[in-house]
Amino acid sequence: SYYTQAMQLVAQNRMSLSNDLHHALAEKQFWLAYQPIVELETGSIHKIEALIRWQHPKRGVVSPAEFIPIAEQTGMITKIGDWVFRQAAQQVKQWQHLYGKDIQISINKSPVQFRSDDNVHSTWFEYLKELDLPGSSIVVEITEGLLMEAKDGIVNKLLAFRDNGIQVALDDFGTGYSSLSYLKKFDIDYIKIDQSFVRNLAPDSSDLALCEAMVMMAHKLGIKVIAEGVETQEQCDLLIAAGCDYGQGYLFSKPLSSQDFESFLNRS
Ligand code: C2E
Ligand code: CA
Ligand code: CA
Ligand code: CA
């Protein structure tokens, strides 16, 4: 049937991507794209999110939405995540030199990386020392699902980040089974309002009411708010009026190569 044929194609595609992923690190096919996180009041840029890209030799650029789940299922995410961390740390070191010490870089960390028992974190902390880079230069973005597990090992890993000065942001906020109690229990520095709330922002919309409520609640808990997927000036204005601290999205810039990011900063 068409159905089983389609399923076979999907499975074959995953297999072939999975095989290719095995070589991607060694063959230097990954690179990081950088997207500015803009302070809405001032328009200044001190925060940058690093987003991985895979330049596949035959397929061109493969989206992380496609290959990260495969990397998670096969366990390759650990090595890839380690590469992302080191690459991002080196890059922010360079940018602090050029643009000031308060530049921070955000990296995405898969829940799978948290669950594995390896000692990758202590090697991260050592690497920061080697680079002479303060932990406060790094923000780790995690998702709500991770906090729900509330396992001791995960709590300890988050605490170890804290102890080393690394900040924590809760990504895709509002989409999961978000429980407000997690915000109190874990010391979170930022929430990132998911793009789905920003997309249809309009005066008097329920999405606006939700954004306002999220901002108010976060601020009461001493948490800063980043809105994702800001594409229009109207969305931006409504978010500013709602008291949102930071915005990220195509209105300001798409994710850029490091070279293009530097030209962007030099222009703005
Ligand atoms: P995310 O962390 O929620 O990242 C935001 C996504 O929204 C990015 O997609 C970004 O390019 C996109 N985006 C930014 N501004 C706009 C906008 O104004 N409009 C729209 N429609 N989209 C916007 P991207 O780069 O394709 O990444 C997709 C997801 O892949 C990320 O979602 C993240 O979950 C994951 N990912 C990316 N890089 C890494 C990584 O280094 N490690 C891990 N574990 N996951 C990563
Ligand atoms: Ca993110
Ligand atoms: Ca997100
Ligand atoms: Ca806090």
Coordinates of N, CA, C and O and ligand atoms in Angstrom, one line a residue, residues 162 186-190 221-224, ligand 4:
R162 N 24.9 26.4 37.9 CA 24.8 27.6 38.7 C 26.1 27.8 39.4 O 26.6 29.0 39.4
F186 N 13.2 25.4 40.6 CA 14.5 25.4 40.0 C 14.8 26.9 39.8 O 14.0 27.7 39.5
D187 N 16.1 27.2 40.0 CA 16.5 28.6 39.9 C 16.7 28.9 38.4 O 17.8 28.6 37.9
I188 N 15.7 29.4 37.7 CA 15.8 29.7 36.3 C 16.0 31.2 36.1 O 15.5 32.0 36.9
D189 N 16.8 31.6 35.1 CA 17.2 33.0 34.9 C 16.3 33.6 33.9 O 16.0 34.8 33.9
Y190 N 15.9 32.8 32.9 CA 15.0 33.3 31.8 C 14.0 32.3 31.4 O 14.2 31.1 31.4
L221 N 8.9 36.5 40.1 CA 9.9 35.5 40.5 C 11.3 35.9 40.2 O 12.2 35.1 40.4
G222 N 11.5 37.1 39.7 CA 12.9 37.5 39.4 C 13.5 36.9 38.2 O 14.7 36.8 38.0
I223 N 12.6 36.5 37.2 CA 13.0 35.9 36.0 C 12.8 36.8 34.8 O 11.8 37.5 34.8
K224 N 13.8 36.9 33.9 CA 13.7 37.8 32.8 C 13.0 37.0 31.6 O 13.0 35.8 31.6
Ligands
CA4 CA 16.6 34.1 39.4

